[in-house]
PDB file of C-alpha atoms in Angstrom:
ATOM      1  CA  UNK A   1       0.000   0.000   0.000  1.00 78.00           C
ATOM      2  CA  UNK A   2       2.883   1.880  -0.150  1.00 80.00           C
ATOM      3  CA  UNK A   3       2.034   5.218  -2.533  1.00 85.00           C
ATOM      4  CA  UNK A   4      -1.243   5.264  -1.862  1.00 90.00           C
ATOM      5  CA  UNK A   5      -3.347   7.542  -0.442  1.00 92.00           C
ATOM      6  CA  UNK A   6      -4.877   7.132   3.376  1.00 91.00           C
ATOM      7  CA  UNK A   7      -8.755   6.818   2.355  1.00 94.00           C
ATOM      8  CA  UNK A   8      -7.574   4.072  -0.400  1.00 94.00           C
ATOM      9  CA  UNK A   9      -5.212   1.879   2.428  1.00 92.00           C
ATOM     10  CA  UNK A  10      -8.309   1.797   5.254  1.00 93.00           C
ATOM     11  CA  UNK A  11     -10.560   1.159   2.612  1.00 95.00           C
ATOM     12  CA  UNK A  12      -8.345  -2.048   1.739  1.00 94.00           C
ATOM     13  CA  UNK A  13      -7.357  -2.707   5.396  1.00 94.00           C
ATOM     14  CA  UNK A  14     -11.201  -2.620   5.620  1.00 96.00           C
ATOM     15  CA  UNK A  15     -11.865  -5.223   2.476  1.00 97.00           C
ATOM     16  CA  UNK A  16      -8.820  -7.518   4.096  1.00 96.00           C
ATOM     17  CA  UNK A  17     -11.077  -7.361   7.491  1.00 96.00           C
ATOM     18  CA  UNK A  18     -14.568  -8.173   5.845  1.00 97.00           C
ATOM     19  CA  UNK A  19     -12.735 -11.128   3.836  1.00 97.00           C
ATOM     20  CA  UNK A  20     -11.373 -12.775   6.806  1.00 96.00           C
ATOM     21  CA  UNK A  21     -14.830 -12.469   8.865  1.00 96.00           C
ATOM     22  CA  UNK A  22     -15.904 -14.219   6.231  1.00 97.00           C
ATOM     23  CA  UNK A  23     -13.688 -17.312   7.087  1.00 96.00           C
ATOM     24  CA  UNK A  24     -11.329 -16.663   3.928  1.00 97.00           C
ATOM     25  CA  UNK A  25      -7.324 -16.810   3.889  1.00 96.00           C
ATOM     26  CA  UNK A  26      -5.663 -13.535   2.924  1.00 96.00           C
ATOM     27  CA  UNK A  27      -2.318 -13.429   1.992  1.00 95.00           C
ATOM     28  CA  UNK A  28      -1.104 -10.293   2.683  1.00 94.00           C
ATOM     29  CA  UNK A  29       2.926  -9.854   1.125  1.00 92.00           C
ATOM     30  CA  UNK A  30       4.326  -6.229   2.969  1.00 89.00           C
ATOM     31  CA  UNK A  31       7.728  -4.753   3.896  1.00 87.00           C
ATOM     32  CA  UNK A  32       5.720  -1.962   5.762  1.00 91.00           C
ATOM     33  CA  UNK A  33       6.102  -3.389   9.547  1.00 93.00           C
ATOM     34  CA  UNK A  34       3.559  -1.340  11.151  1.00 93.00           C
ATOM     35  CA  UNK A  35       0.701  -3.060   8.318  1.00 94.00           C
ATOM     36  CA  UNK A  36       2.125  -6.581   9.354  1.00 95.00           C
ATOM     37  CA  UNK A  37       2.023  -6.040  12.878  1.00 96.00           C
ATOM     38  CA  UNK A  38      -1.153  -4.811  12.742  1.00 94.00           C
ATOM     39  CA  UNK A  39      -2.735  -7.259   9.975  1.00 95.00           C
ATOM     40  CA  UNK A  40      -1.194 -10.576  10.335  1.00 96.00           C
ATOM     41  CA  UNK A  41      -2.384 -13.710  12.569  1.00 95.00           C
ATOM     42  CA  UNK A  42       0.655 -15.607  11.302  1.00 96.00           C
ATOM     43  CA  UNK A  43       3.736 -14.268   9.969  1.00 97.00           C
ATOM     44  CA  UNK A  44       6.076 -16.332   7.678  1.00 96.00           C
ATOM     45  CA  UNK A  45      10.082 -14.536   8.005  1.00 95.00           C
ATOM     46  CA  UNK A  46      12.080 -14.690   4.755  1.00 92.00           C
ATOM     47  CA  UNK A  47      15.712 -13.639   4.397  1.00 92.00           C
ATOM     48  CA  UNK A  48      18.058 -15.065   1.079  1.00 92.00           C
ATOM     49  CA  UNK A  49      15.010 -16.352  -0.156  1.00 92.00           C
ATOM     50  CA  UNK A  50      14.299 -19.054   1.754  1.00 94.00           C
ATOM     51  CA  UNK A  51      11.690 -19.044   5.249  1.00 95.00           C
ATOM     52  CA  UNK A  52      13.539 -18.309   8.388  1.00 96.00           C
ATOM     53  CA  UNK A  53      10.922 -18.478  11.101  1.00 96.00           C
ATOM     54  CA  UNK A  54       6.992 -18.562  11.336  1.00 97.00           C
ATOM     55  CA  UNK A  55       5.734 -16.283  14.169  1.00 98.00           C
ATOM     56  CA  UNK A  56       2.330 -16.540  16.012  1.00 98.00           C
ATOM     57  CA  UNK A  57      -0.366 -13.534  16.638  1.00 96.00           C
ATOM     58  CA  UNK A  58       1.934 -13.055  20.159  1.00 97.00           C
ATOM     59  CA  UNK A  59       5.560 -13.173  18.668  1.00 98.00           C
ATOM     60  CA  UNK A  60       4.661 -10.628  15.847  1.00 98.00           C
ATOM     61  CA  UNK A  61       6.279  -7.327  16.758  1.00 97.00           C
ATOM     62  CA  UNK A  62       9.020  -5.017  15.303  1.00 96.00           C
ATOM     63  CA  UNK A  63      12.117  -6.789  17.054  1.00 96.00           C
ATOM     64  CA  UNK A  64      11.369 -10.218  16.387  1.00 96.00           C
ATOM     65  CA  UNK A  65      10.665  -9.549  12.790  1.00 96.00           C
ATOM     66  CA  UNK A  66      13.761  -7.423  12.301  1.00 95.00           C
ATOM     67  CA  UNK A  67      16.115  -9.805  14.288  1.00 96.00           C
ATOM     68  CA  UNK A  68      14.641 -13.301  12.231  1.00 95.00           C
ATOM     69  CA  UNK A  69      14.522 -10.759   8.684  1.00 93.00           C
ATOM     70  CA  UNK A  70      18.397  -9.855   9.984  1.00 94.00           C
ATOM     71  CA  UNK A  71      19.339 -13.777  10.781  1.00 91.00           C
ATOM     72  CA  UNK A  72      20.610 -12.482  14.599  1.00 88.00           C
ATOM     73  CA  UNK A  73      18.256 -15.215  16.128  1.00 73.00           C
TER      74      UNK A  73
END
């Protein structure tokens, strides 16, 4: 959502929220941390291409994700 403009990225946030209510998987692919802290139920950690770590709703927050992205844990 990066460029766009606020009214456009809550309407989408808001689309993303009805979806899930609705019992579907979203797949949500971000490098803005604040979205995928506040979006995500599951968070899968890439770095070099390849999956580093798969954090639960309670372990997703800025310093694990830039410590797993980083490869210090």
């Amino acid at each position: 959502t990066r460029g766009i403009d606020v009214g456009a990225k809550i309407e989408i946030f808001n689309i993303i929220n009805d979806l899930v209510a609705q019992q579907y998987a979203v797949i949500m692919i971000s490098s803005e941390m604040a979205e995928i802290i506040g979006m995500c139920d599951r968070v899968f950690v890439f770095r070099e291409g390849r999956t580093v770590k798969e954090l639960a709703k309670d372990e997703i927050n800025e310093q694990n994700l830039i410590n797993y992205s980083m490869g210090v844990m």
